[in-house]
mmCIF file of C-alpha atoms in Angstrom:
data_model
loop_
_atom_site.group_PDB
_atom_site.id
_atom_site.type_symbol
_atom_site.label_atom_id
_atom_site.label_comp_id
_atom_site.label_asym_id
_atom_site.label_seq_id
_atom_site.Cartn_x
_atom_site.Cartn_y
_atom_site.Cartn_z
ATOM 1 C CA UNK A 12 -13.488 -0.208 -25.448
ATOM 2 C CA UNK A 13 -9.868 -1.025 -26.338
ATOM 3 C CA UNK A 14 -10.955 -3.739 -28.766
ATOM 4 C CA UNK A 15 -13.197 -1.257 -30.563
ATOM 5 C CA UNK A 16 -10.368 1.257 -30.729
ATOM 6 C CA UNK A 17 -7.897 -1.151 -32.274
ATOM 7 C CA UNK A 18 -10.521 -2.413 -34.685
ATOM 8 C CA UNK A 19 -11.043 1.133 -35.911
ATOM 9 C CA UNK A 20 -7.295 1.552 -36.116
ATOM 10 C CA UNK A 21 -7.051 -1.535 -38.327
ATOM 11 C CA UNK A 22 -9.588 -0.090 -40.726
ATOM 12 C CA UNK A 23 -7.671 3.166 -40.779
ATOM 13 C CA UNK A 24 -4.418 1.390 -41.611
ATOM 14 C CA UNK A 25 -6.109 -0.549 -44.374
ATOM 15 C CA UNK A 26 -7.416 2.658 -45.887
ATOM 16 C CA UNK A 27 -3.983 4.272 -45.729
ATOM 17 C CA UNK A 28 -2.340 1.300 -47.420
ATOM 18 C CA UNK A 29 -4.846 1.198 -50.241
ATOM 19 C CA UNK A 30 -4.695 4.925 -50.843
ATOM 20 C CA UNK A 31 -0.921 5.094 -50.969
ATOM 21 C CA UNK A 32 -0.248 1.774 -52.751
ATOM 22 C CA UNK A 33 2.639 1.055 -50.376
ATOM 23 C CA UNK A 34 3.624 -2.609 -50.353
ATOM 24 C CA UNK A 35 6.054 -2.380 -47.482
ATOM 25 C CA UNK A 36 3.939 -2.707 -44.318
ATOM 26 C CA UNK A 37 6.895 -1.685 -42.143
ATOM 27 C CA UNK A 38 6.357 1.965 -43.118
ATOM 28 C CA UNK A 39 2.612 1.998 -42.497
ATOM 29 C CA UNK A 40 2.789 3.443 -38.983
ATOM 30 C CA UNK A 41 5.184 6.145 -40.138
ATOM 31 C CA UNK A 42 2.307 7.631 -42.146
ATOM 32 C CA UNK A 43 0.253 8.209 -39.005
ATOM 33 C CA UNK A 44 0.510 11.598 -37.287
ATOM 34 C CA UNK A 45 2.959 11.615 -34.386
ATOM 35 C CA UNK A 46 0.254 12.763 -31.968
ATOM 36 C CA UNK A 47 -1.847 9.707 -32.866
ATOM 37 C CA UNK A 48 1.103 7.332 -32.396
ATOM 38 C CA UNK A 49 1.784 8.807 -28.937
ATOM 39 C CA UNK A 50 -1.877 8.445 -27.984
ATOM 40 C CA UNK A 51 -1.894 4.804 -29.121
ATOM 41 C CA UNK A 52 1.267 3.926 -27.211
ATOM 42 C CA UNK A 53 0.043 5.716 -24.080
ATOM 43 C CA UNK A 54 -2.754 3.137 -23.828
ATOM 44 C CA UNK A 55 -0.327 0.216 -23.589
ATOM 45 C CA UNK A 56 0.848 -1.379 -20.322
ATOM 46 C CA UNK A 57 4.190 -0.119 -19.066
ATOM 47 C CA UNK A 58 6.195 -3.221 -20.053
ATOM 48 C CA UNK A 59 4.749 -3.131 -23.589
ATOM 49 C CA UNK A 60 5.608 0.534 -23.957
ATOM 50 C CA UNK A 61 9.257 -0.099 -23.076
ATOM 51 C CA UNK A 62 9.500 -2.730 -25.793
ATOM 52 C CA UNK A 63 8.089 -0.264 -28.336
ATOM 53 C CA UNK A 64 11.211 1.874 -28.032
ATOM 54 C CA UNK A 65 13.130 -0.810 -29.942
ATOM 55 C CA UNK A 66 10.673 -1.216 -32.845
ATOM 56 C CA UNK A 67 12.311 1.417 -35.041
ATOM 57 C CA UNK A 68 14.439 4.541 -34.840
ATOM 58 C CA UNK A 69 11.461 6.790 -35.551
ATOM 59 C CA UNK A 70 9.506 5.450 -32.563
ATOM 60 C CA UNK A 71 12.513 5.710 -30.265
ATOM 61 C CA UNK A 72 13.209 9.300 -31.289
ATOM 62 C CA UNK A 73 9.531 10.146 -30.990
ATOM 63 C CA UNK A 74 9.164 8.686 -27.505
ATOM 64 C CA UNK A 75 12.389 10.242 -26.226
ATOM 65 C CA UNK A 76 11.494 13.696 -27.565
ATOM 66 C CA UNK A 77 7.954 13.411 -26.173
ATOM 67 C CA UNK A 78 8.983 12.012 -22.786
ATOM 68 C CA UNK A 79 7.259 14.736 -20.751
ATOM 69 C CA UNK A 80 4.052 14.589 -22.802
ATOM 70 C CA UNK A 81 3.914 10.812 -22.639
ATOM 71 C CA UNK A 82 4.596 10.808 -18.902
ATOM 72 C CA UNK A 83 1.693 13.184 -18.308
ATOM 73 C CA UNK A 84 -0.662 11.140 -20.502
ATOM 74 C CA UNK A 85 0.334 7.721 -19.146
ATOM 75 C CA UNK A 86 0.904 8.429 -15.467
ATOM 76 C CA UNK A 87 -1.634 11.096 -14.611
ATOM 77 C CA UNK A 88 -4.604 10.088 -16.771
ATOM 78 C CA UNK A 89 -4.511 6.305 -16.611
ATOM 79 C CA UNK A 90 -2.451 5.265 -13.577
ATOM 80 C CA UNK A 91 -3.195 7.810 -10.865
ATOM 81 C CA UNK A 92 -4.033 5.404 -8.046
ATOM 82 C CA UNK A 93 -0.966 4.747 -5.876
ATOM 83 C CA UNK A 94 -0.229 1.247 -4.606
ATOM 84 C CA UNK A 95 1.570 -0.136 -1.572
ATOM 85 C CA UNK A 96 5.109 -1.325 -2.142
ATOM 86 C CA UNK A 97 6.695 -3.727 0.317
ATOM 87 C CA UNK A 98 10.146 -5.233 0.511
ATOM 88 C CA UNK A 99 11.148 -8.459 2.219
ATOM 89 C CA UNK A 100 13.563 -7.286 4.879
ATOM 90 C CA UNK A 101 14.752 -10.810 5.670
ATOM 91 C CA UNK A 102 15.490 -12.210 2.217
ATOM 92 C CA UNK A 103 18.714 -14.200 2.097
ATOM 93 C CA UNK A 104 19.795 -14.931 -1.449
ATOM 94 C CA UNK A 105 22.208 -13.889 -4.193
ATOM 95 C CA UNK A 106 20.994 -10.480 -5.399
ATOM 96 C CA UNK A 107 23.115 -10.754 -8.560
ATOM 97 C CA UNK A 108 20.804 -13.600 -9.689
ATOM 98 C CA UNK A 109 17.449 -12.938 -8.041
ATOM 99 C CA UNK A 110 17.489 -9.169 -7.500
ATOM 100 C CA UNK A 111 15.700 -7.341 -4.689
ATOM 101 C CA UNK A 112 12.497 -8.721 -3.157
ATOM 102 C CA UNK A 113 10.135 -5.860 -4.054
ATOM 103 C CA UNK A 114 6.377 -6.420 -4.270
ATOM 104 C CA UNK A 115 3.524 -4.097 -5.220
ATOM 105 C CA UNK A 116 0.149 -4.632 -3.598
ATOM 106 C CA UNK A 117 -3.106 -3.500 -5.204
ATOM 107 C CA UNK A 118 -6.791 -4.353 -5.296
ATOM 108 C CA UNK A 119 -7.723 -5.579 -8.769
ATOM 109 C CA UNK A 120 -11.429 -5.597 -9.325
ATOM 110 C CA UNK A 121 -12.808 -8.682 -11.061
ATOM 111 C CA UNK A 122 -15.888 -7.482 -12.924
ATOM 112 C CA UNK A 123 -17.189 -10.997 -13.597
ATOM 113 C CA UNK A 124 -17.536 -11.981 -9.948
ATOM 114 C CA UNK A 125 -17.822 -8.378 -8.713
ATOM 115 C CA UNK A 126 -15.157 -8.851 -6.079
ATOM 116 C CA UNK A 127 -11.779 -7.315 -5.423
ATOM 117 C CA UNK A 128 -8.839 -9.674 -5.632
ATOM 118 C CA UNK A 129 -5.873 -8.894 -3.392
ATOM 119 C CA UNK A 130 -2.701 -9.545 -5.310
ATOM 120 C CA UNK A 131 1.039 -8.895 -5.217
ATOM 121 C CA UNK A 132 3.201 -8.207 -8.235
ATOM 122 C CA UNK A 133 6.972 -8.487 -8.011
ATOM 123 C CA UNK A 134 9.027 -5.575 -9.308
ATOM 124 C CA UNK A 135 12.022 -6.816 -11.245
ATOM 125 C CA UNK A 136 15.362 -5.023 -11.122
ATOM 126 C CA UNK A 137 17.873 -6.239 -13.699
ATOM 127 C CA UNK A 138 20.857 -8.175 -12.249
ATOM 128 C CA UNK A 139 23.335 -5.855 -13.994
ATOM 129 C CA UNK A 140 22.203 -2.843 -11.950
ATOM 130 C CA UNK A 141 24.699 -1.595 -9.379
ATOM 131 C CA UNK A 142 22.210 -2.179 -6.555
ATOM 132 C CA UNK A 143 22.495 -5.939 -7.218
ATOM 133 C CA UNK A 144 26.271 -6.120 -7.771
ATOM 134 C CA UNK A 145 27.179 -6.966 -4.187
ATOM 135 C CA UNK A 146 25.498 -10.284 -3.407
ATOM 136 C CA UNK A 147 26.289 -10.005 0.336
ATOM 137 C CA UNK A 148 24.855 -6.532 0.808
ATOM 138 C CA UNK A 149 21.181 -5.799 1.312
ATOM 139 C CA UNK A 150 20.538 -2.063 0.791
ATOM 140 C CA UNK A 151 17.894 -0.310 2.866
ATOM 141 C CA UNK A 152 14.820 1.147 1.170
ATOM 142 C CA UNK A 153 14.630 4.819 2.175
ATOM 143 C CA UNK A 154 12.145 6.659 -0.038
ATOM 144 C CA UNK A 155 9.610 6.244 -2.827
ATOM 145 C CA UNK A 156 8.799 9.269 -4.960
ATOM 146 C CA UNK A 157 6.853 9.435 -8.236
ATOM 147 C CA UNK A 158 7.735 5.844 -9.130
ATOM 148 C CA UNK A 159 11.429 6.240 -8.236
ATOM 149 C CA UNK A 160 12.988 4.376 -5.296
ATOM 150 C CA UNK A 161 15.983 5.399 -3.210
ATOM 151 C CA UNK A 162 18.123 2.853 -1.362
ATOM 152 C CA UNK A 163 21.049 3.283 1.025
ATOM 153 C CA UNK A 164 23.964 0.899 1.212
ATOM 154 C CA UNK A 165 23.902 -1.040 4.473
ATOM 155 C CA UNK A 166 27.694 -1.346 4.482
ATOM 156 C CA UNK A 167 28.809 2.017 3.087
ATOM 157 C CA UNK A 168 26.438 4.524 4.681
ATOM 158 C CA UNK A 169 27.321 7.275 2.201
ATOM 159 C CA UNK A 170 26.403 5.257 -0.934
ATOM 160 C CA UNK A 171 22.897 5.595 -2.334
ATOM 161 C CA UNK A 172 21.098 3.915 -5.232
ATOM 162 C CA UNK A 173 18.221 5.654 -7.042
ATOM 163 C CA UNK A 174 16.229 3.360 -9.354
ATOM 164 C CA UNK A 175 13.123 3.508 -11.528
ATOM 165 C CA UNK A 176 11.872 -0.128 -11.656
ATOM 166 C CA UNK A 177 9.851 0.518 -14.825
ATOM 167 C CA UNK A 178 12.532 2.101 -17.015
ATOM 168 C CA UNK A 179 15.408 0.354 -15.154
ATOM 169 C CA UNK A 180 17.240 3.681 -15.014
ATOM 170 C CA UNK A 181 19.705 3.823 -12.123
ATOM 171 C CA UNK A 182 21.867 6.444 -10.493
ATOM 172 C CA UNK A 183 24.531 5.808 -7.831
ATOM 173 C CA UNK A 184 25.461 8.628 -5.441
ATOM 174 C CA UNK A 185 28.226 8.908 -2.891
ATOM 175 C CA UNK A 186 27.984 11.652 -0.299
ATOM 176 C CA UNK A 187 31.237 13.229 0.866
ATOM 177 C CA UNK A 188 29.762 14.976 3.912
ATOM 178 C CA UNK A 189 30.256 13.128 7.191
ATOM 179 C CA UNK A 190 28.143 12.653 9.122
ATOM 180 C CA UNK A 191 25.161 13.235 6.839
ATOM 181 C CA UNK A 192 21.450 12.469 7.036
ATOM 182 C CA UNK A 193 19.265 12.169 3.924
ATOM 183 C CA UNK A 194 15.920 13.820 4.722
ATOM 184 C CA UNK A 195 13.981 13.335 1.484
ATOM 185 C CA UNK A 196 13.901 12.403 -2.183
ATOM 186 C CA UNK A 197 11.340 14.645 -3.855
ATOM 187 C CA UNK A 198 10.137 15.660 -7.325
ATOM 188 C CA UNK A 199 9.891 19.416 -7.793
ATOM 189 C CA UNK A 200 6.775 20.194 -9.888
ATOM 190 C CA UNK A 201 8.093 23.642 -10.812
ATOM 191 C CA UNK A 202 11.314 22.429 -12.451
ATOM 192 C CA UNK A 203 10.213 18.803 -13.085
ATOM 193 C CA UNK A 204 13.429 17.514 -11.514
ATOM 194 C CA UNK A 205 14.264 15.000 -8.821
ATOM 195 C CA UNK A 206 16.108 16.463 -5.860
ATOM 196 C CA UNK A 207 17.508 15.290 -2.532
ATOM 197 C CA UNK A 208 17.451 17.142 0.784
ATOM 198 C CA UNK A 209 20.183 16.166 3.215
ATOM 199 C CA UNK A 210 21.624 17.574 6.410
ATOM 200 C CA UNK A 211 25.200 17.880 7.556
ATOM 201 C CA UNK A 212 25.358 17.327 11.306
ATOM 202 C CA UNK A 213 27.831 19.466 13.188
ATOM 203 C CA UNK A 214 27.668 18.899 16.918
ATOM 204 C CA UNK A 215 24.281 20.135 18.092
ATOM 205 C CA UNK A 216 23.409 21.940 14.859
ATOM 206 C CA UNK A 217 22.438 20.938 11.311
ATOM 207 C CA UNK A 218 23.027 22.557 7.942
ATOM 208 C CA UNK A 219 20.632 21.620 5.140
ATOM 209 C CA UNK A 220 21.390 21.272 1.417
ATOM 210 C CA UNK A 221 19.510 20.487 -1.809
ATOM 211 C CA UNK A 222 21.181 18.259 -4.398
ATOM 212 C CA UNK A 223 19.786 18.474 -7.962
ATOM 213 C CA UNK A 224 20.218 15.108 -9.657
ATOM 214 C CA UNK A 225 19.940 16.366 -13.234
ATOM 215 C CA UNK A 226 22.625 19.053 -12.967
ATOM 216 C CA UNK A 227 24.632 17.538 -10.082
ATOM 217 C CA UNK A 228 24.558 20.929 -8.365
ATOM 218 C CA UNK A 229 24.325 21.295 -4.611
ATOM 219 C CA UNK A 230 23.143 24.424 -2.831
ATOM 220 C CA UNK A 231 22.571 25.417 0.748
ATOM 221 C CA UNK A 232 19.045 25.896 2.051
ATOM 222 C CA UNK A 233 18.560 29.265 3.654
ATOM 223 C CA UNK A 234 16.048 29.849 6.400
ATOM 224 C CA UNK A 235 15.014 32.641 8.730
ATOM 225 C CA UNK A 236 14.799 30.104 11.569
ATOM 226 C CA UNK A 237 17.698 28.433 13.340
ATOM 227 C CA UNK A 238 17.263 24.680 12.902
ATOM 228 C CA UNK A 239 18.986 22.345 15.287
ATOM 229 C CA UNK A 240 16.855 19.255 14.742
ATOM 230 C CA UNK A 241 16.318 16.580 12.126
ATOM 231 C CA UNK A 242 13.321 15.134 10.360
ATOM 232 C CA UNK A 243 11.978 11.775 11.488
ATOM 233 C CA UNK A 244 12.664 8.834 9.178
ATOM 234 C CA UNK A 245 10.252 8.066 6.358
ATOM 235 C CA UNK A 246 8.791 9.700 3.273
ATOM 236 C CA UNK A 247 7.827 13.339 3.792
ATOM 237 C CA UNK A 248 4.156 14.201 3.422
ATOM 238 C CA UNK A 249 3.525 16.403 0.382
ATOM 239 C CA UNK A 250 0.679 18.916 0.716
ATOM 240 C CA UNK A 251 0.175 22.428 -0.627
ATOM 241 C CA UNK A 252 3.445 22.413 -2.564
ATOM 242 C CA UNK A 253 5.548 21.643 0.508
ATOM 243 C CA UNK A 254 7.201 18.684 2.261
ATOM 244 C CA UNK A 255 6.274 17.960 5.885
ATOM 245 C CA UNK A 256 8.021 15.862 8.563
ATOM 246 C CA UNK A 257 7.647 15.250 12.276
ATOM 247 C CA UNK A 258 10.769 16.744 13.843
ATOM 248 C CA UNK A 259 13.126 14.574 15.823
ATOM 249 C CA UNK A 260 15.250 16.789 18.019
ATOM 250 C CA UNK A 261 16.676 17.059 21.519
ATOM 251 C CA UNK A 262 13.560 17.777 23.559
ATOM 252 C CA UNK A 263 15.600 18.365 26.724
ATOM 253 C CA UNK A 264 16.722 21.716 25.407
ATOM 254 C CA UNK A 265 14.896 24.504 27.234
ATOM 255 C CA UNK A 266 15.211 27.005 24.382
ATOM 256 C CA UNK A 267 13.081 24.866 22.019
ATOM 257 C CA UNK A 268 9.324 24.553 22.409
ATOM 258 C CA UNK A 269 8.750 21.047 21.023
ATOM 259 C CA UNK A 270 5.074 21.397 20.108
ATOM 260 C CA UNK A 271 5.579 24.800 18.476
ATOM 261 C CA UNK A 272 8.309 23.339 16.252
ATOM 262 C CA UNK A 273 6.850 19.850 15.994
ATOM 263 C CA UNK A 274 6.466 19.854 12.186
ATOM 264 C CA UNK A 275 9.246 20.733 9.786
ATOM 265 C CA UNK A 276 8.117 22.269 6.450
ATOM 266 C CA UNK A 277 10.101 22.682 3.224
ATOM 267 C CA UNK A 278 8.536 24.962 0.599
ATOM 268 C CA UNK A 279 9.518 23.677 -2.813
ATOM 269 C CA UNK A 280 8.911 26.948 -4.670
ATOM 270 C CA UNK A 281 11.005 29.131 -2.353
ATOM 271 C CA UNK A 282 13.315 26.316 -1.210
ATOM 272 C CA UNK A 283 13.184 27.411 2.412
ATOM 273 C CA UNK A 284 12.627 25.660 5.726
ATOM 274 C CA UNK A 285 10.142 26.708 8.382
ATOM 275 C CA UNK A 286 8.427 24.992 11.304
ATOM 276 C CA UNK A 287 4.817 24.819 12.395
ATOM 277 C CA UNK A 288 3.137 23.518 15.574
ATOM 278 C CA UNK A 289 1.369 20.191 15.739
ATOM 279 C CA UNK A 290 -1.902 19.676 17.637
ATOM 280 C CA UNK A 291 -1.690 18.528 21.239
ATOM 281 C CA UNK A 292 -3.987 15.866 22.684
ATOM 282 C CA UNK A 293 -5.497 16.334 26.141
ATOM 283 C CA UNK A 294 -3.736 13.274 27.583
ATOM 284 C CA UNK A 295 -0.370 13.782 25.936
ATOM 285 C CA UNK A 296 2.487 16.113 26.826
ATOM 286 C CA UNK A 297 5.241 16.528 24.259
ATOM 287 C CA UNK A 298 8.143 15.998 26.636
ATOM 288 C CA UNK A 299 10.029 13.027 25.254
ATOM 289 C CA UNK A 300 11.396 11.538 22.049
ATOM 290 C CA UNK A 301 9.069 8.598 22.651
ATOM 291 C CA UNK A 302 6.092 10.920 22.157
ATOM 292 C CA UNK A 303 7.378 12.100 18.764
ATOM 293 C CA UNK A 304 8.040 8.524 17.657
ATOM 294 C CA UNK A 305 4.320 7.861 18.068
ATOM 295 C CA UNK A 306 3.389 10.736 15.731
ATOM 296 C CA UNK A 307 2.852 10.370 11.990
ATOM 297 C CA UNK A 308 1.944 12.731 9.157
ATOM 298 C CA UNK A 309 -0.223 11.531 6.287
ATOM 299 C CA UNK A 310 -2.565 12.885 3.613
ATOM 300 C CA UNK A 311 -6.348 12.544 3.695
ATOM 301 C CA UNK A 312 -8.634 14.274 1.204
ATOM 302 C CA UNK A 313 -5.689 16.392 0.000
ATOM 303 C CA UNK A 314 -5.173 17.761 3.508
ATOM 304 C CA UNK A 315 -2.413 17.265 6.027
ATOM 305 C CA UNK A 316 -3.365 14.625 8.578
ATOM 306 C CA UNK A 317 -1.669 14.393 11.985
ATOM 307 C CA UNK A 318 -1.888 10.971 13.633
ATOM 308 C CA UNK A 319 -0.927 10.694 17.305
ATOM 309 C CA UNK A 320 -0.924 7.397 19.225
ATOM 310 C CA UNK A 321 -1.203 7.948 22.958
ATOM 311 C CA UNK A 322 1.111 5.639 24.890
ATOM 312 C CA UNK A 323 0.382 3.479 26.849
ATOM 313 C CA UNK A 324 -3.394 3.525 26.158
ATOM 314 C CA UNK A 325 -3.222 2.751 22.400
ATOM 315 C CA UNK A 326 -5.705 5.526 21.735
ATOM 316 C CA UNK A 327 -5.177 7.231 18.368
ATOM 317 C CA UNK A 328 -6.188 10.828 17.728
ATOM 318 C CA UNK A 329 -6.307 11.934 14.088
ATOM 319 C CA UNK A 330 -6.398 15.623 13.181
ATOM 320 C CA UNK A 331 -6.961 17.294 9.795
ATOM 321 C CA UNK A 332 -5.494 20.660 8.857
ATOM 322 C CA UNK A 333 -8.685 22.366 7.691
ATOM 323 C CA UNK A 334 -7.066 25.734 6.914
ATOM 324 C CA UNK A 335 -3.415 25.652 5.877
ATOM 325 C CA UNK A 336 -2.834 29.400 6.122
ATOM 326 C CA UNK A 337 -4.260 29.855 9.630
ATOM 327 C CA UNK A 338 -2.951 26.458 10.862
ATOM 328 C CA UNK A 339 -6.457 25.446 11.923
ATOM 329 C CA UNK A 340 -6.558 21.791 13.069
ATOM 330 C CA UNK A 341 -9.738 19.794 13.697
ATOM 331 C CA UNK A 342 -9.811 16.418 15.451
ATOM 332 C CA UNK A 343 -11.689 14.128 13.081
ATOM 333 C CA UNK A 344 -11.141 10.548 14.349
ATOM 334 C CA UNK A 345 -10.504 8.806 17.659
ATOM 335 C CA UNK A 346 -9.513 5.141 17.446
ATOM 336 C CA UNK A 347 -9.250 2.628 20.289
ATOM 337 C CA UNK A 348 -6.864 -0.067 19.101
ATOM 338 C CA UNK A 349 -7.669 -2.261 22.118
ATOM 339 C CA UNK A 350 -11.272 -2.670 20.955
ATOM 340 C CA UNK A 351 -11.347 -6.404 20.222
ATOM 341 C CA UNK A 352 -14.707 -6.147 18.425
ATOM 342 C CA UNK A 353 -13.043 -4.160 15.660
ATOM 343 C CA UNK A 354 -9.353 -5.020 15.760
ATOM 344 C CA UNK A 355 -8.344 -8.706 15.724
ATOM 345 C CA UNK A 356 -5.005 -7.791 17.286
ATOM 346 C CA UNK A 357 -6.560 -5.832 20.178
ATOM 347 C CA UNK A 358 -6.140 -8.670 22.664
ATOM 348 C CA UNK A 359 -2.472 -9.071 21.772
ATOM 349 C CA UNK A 360 -1.814 -5.375 22.305
ATOM 350 C CA UNK A 361 -3.557 -5.355 25.679
ATOM 351 C CA UNK A 362 -1.307 -8.221 26.809
ATOM 352 C CA UNK A 363 1.910 -6.311 26.157
ATOM 353 C CA UNK A 364 3.415 -5.245 29.473
ATOM 354 C CA UNK A 365 5.794 -2.604 28.223
ATOM 355 C CA UNK A 366 4.040 -0.540 25.600
ATOM 356 C CA UNK A 367 5.949 1.723 23.237
ATOM 357 C CA UNK A 368 5.661 3.448 19.873
ATOM 358 C CA UNK A 369 7.474 0.590 18.125
ATOM 359 C CA UNK A 370 4.656 -1.918 18.729
ATOM 360 C CA UNK A 371 2.829 -0.723 15.632
ATOM 361 C CA UNK A 372 3.073 1.972 12.979
ATOM 362 C CA UNK A 373 0.584 3.926 10.900
ATOM 363 C CA UNK A 374 1.941 4.144 7.386
ATOM 364 C CA UNK A 375 -0.489 5.683 4.910
ATOM 365 C CA UNK A 376 -4.108 6.549 4.212
ATOM 366 C CA UNK A 377 -5.321 5.219 0.885
ATOM 367 C CA UNK A 378 -8.905 5.900 -0.235
ATOM 368 C CA UNK A 379 -10.108 6.303 3.342
ATOM 369 C CA UNK A 380 -8.244 3.231 4.619
ATOM 370 C CA UNK A 381 -5.454 3.472 7.178
ATOM 371 C CA UNK A 382 -2.563 1.039 6.711
ATOM 372 C CA UNK A 383 -1.426 -0.342 10.076
ATOM 373 C CA UNK A 384 1.741 -2.387 10.533
ATOM 374 C CA UNK A 385 2.241 -4.643 13.562
ATOM 375 C CA UNK A 386 5.985 -4.452 13.894
ATOM 376 C CA UNK A 387 6.719 -7.569 15.957
ATOM 377 C CA UNK A 388 4.204 -9.812 14.163
ATOM 378 C CA UNK A 389 5.077 -8.677 10.606
ATOM 379 C CA UNK A 390 1.396 -8.094 9.822
ATOM 380 C CA UNK A 391 -0.420 -5.436 7.778
ATOM 381 C CA UNK A 392 -4.031 -4.321 8.267
ATOM 382 C CA UNK A 393 -6.277 -1.863 6.432
ATOM 383 C CA UNK A 394 -8.720 0.038 8.668
ATOM 384 C CA UNK A 395 -11.605 1.912 7.023
ATOM 385 C CA UNK A 396 -11.867 5.155 8.980
ATOM 386 C CA UNK A 397 -15.536 5.819 8.191
ATOM 387 C CA UNK A 398 -16.945 2.274 8.182
ATOM 388 C CA UNK A 399 -14.751 1.174 11.108
ATOM 389 C CA UNK A 400 -13.939 -2.158 9.478
ATOM 390 C CA UNK A 401 -10.612 -4.005 9.348
ATOM 391 C CA UNK A 402 -9.135 -6.440 6.836
ATOM 392 C CA UNK A 403 -5.787 -8.169 6.941
ATOM 393 C CA UNK A 404 -3.351 -7.812 4.055
ATOM 394 C CA UNK A 405 -1.892 -11.219 3.285
ATOM 395 C CA UNK A 406 1.806 -10.954 2.498
ATOM 396 C CA UNK A 407 3.437 -13.147 -0.154
ATOM 397 C CA UNK A 408 4.215 -16.577 1.261
ATOM 398 C CA UNK A 409 7.272 -16.578 3.505
ATOM 399 C CA UNK A 410 7.784 -12.803 3.319
ATOM 400 C CA UNK A 411 8.376 -10.479 6.276
ATOM 401 C CA UNK A 412 8.992 -6.764 6.468
ATOM 402 C CA UNK A 413 9.961 -3.975 8.813
ATOM 403 C CA UNK A 414 7.941 -0.773 9.008
ATOM 404 C CA UNK A 415 10.533 1.129 6.937
ATOM 405 C CA UNK A 416 10.045 -1.233 3.998
ATOM 406 C CA UNK A 417 6.466 -0.265 3.141
ATOM 407 C CA UNK A 418 6.008 2.751 0.862
ATOM 408 C CA UNK A 419 3.404 4.318 -1.383
ATOM 409 C CA UNK A 420 4.238 3.658 -5.022
ATOM 410 C CA UNK A 421 2.879 4.051 -8.522
ATOM 411 C CA UNK A 422 4.412 3.122 -11.845
ATOM 412 C CA UNK A 423 6.069 6.001 -13.651
ATOM 413 C CA UNK A 424 8.196 6.735 -16.707
ATOM 414 C CA UNK A 425 9.779 9.837 -15.192
ATOM 415 C CA UNK A 426 13.500 10.108 -15.908
ATOM 416 C CA UNK A 427 15.788 10.396 -12.894
ATOM 417 C CA UNK A 428 18.166 12.760 -14.722
#
């Protein structure tokens, strides 16, 4: 298909040259319509596209002025399938020379042998970026949003690095609020801007703010509800134009009904915070922080999915929000992780004396497969929810990761500011 396209393009160029009697081949492409040049470049791999910006001034000006159009063509039409990004949490080397240990995992189908090859590709961050300047500091990976990654300094808690690995664009932020908690990095589809939600903790209460990266403006989030709890760590789940988190608050307070306020919701269009209840399993009472640590929000079939692991039985209930407006939940899956016929790690889990939510984590659902991370064994598994089959994800040799260092990711040319 591509070969045929470029063959036709060659014939077109030859015709243009003959018709115009132009000897200088350097100006040949300038005679093509801009819309055709953009369409041609949108078919190139990401690394090839970046090199095209330095071909000539006309191409650079064209690509910069058509950034939004090119982003829509390249990202949404040709690279819509997200991948898993992992980061080696135990790498010990000079970051100024080797950079961060970031790897992208995907299934590349080999049409000749009709099999899917599991492969990792390392994401390169240039040594001159600020995130690599301190060779002794290993920043923590917080969020992944629309191809942009957000890191937090492990030494200076108020310093954050926001990087696009494809364009190598970087932004360094320093928060002056103390103490502060970053709740999310998100891309607002209405304004096409990256924004950060963070909370200022004051005793037993929290005040929430939105920071707009492009304009460097910060504004307070207003809400009709009094919020005195924080979101649980990890990327928020984006469904129906809103961000969703499992709340992490003081469940000993008698004036808060934990299950009724179990999910925190941020509406991007109105920029307001509300809460909604989460489903309650028959064997589980929401009366401890441990119970909320075992809860995860994900997306399945464009619907909000609530995953609840019942401790200490390792039974997983998965609910789908069938009707967003009426908050109608339906239990769709029930998984027994101790079933050794399905799960190769079932015997190991059954042998653990003290069972807790940190034994394993459910990270994402990708094309009907649930990504499971065994925290203590540094292992990843993909469980097909409908076929009830499991396959192990082989990490790059010598690499280990914590559950916070696995994110959904897809390559993007979106500008941070």
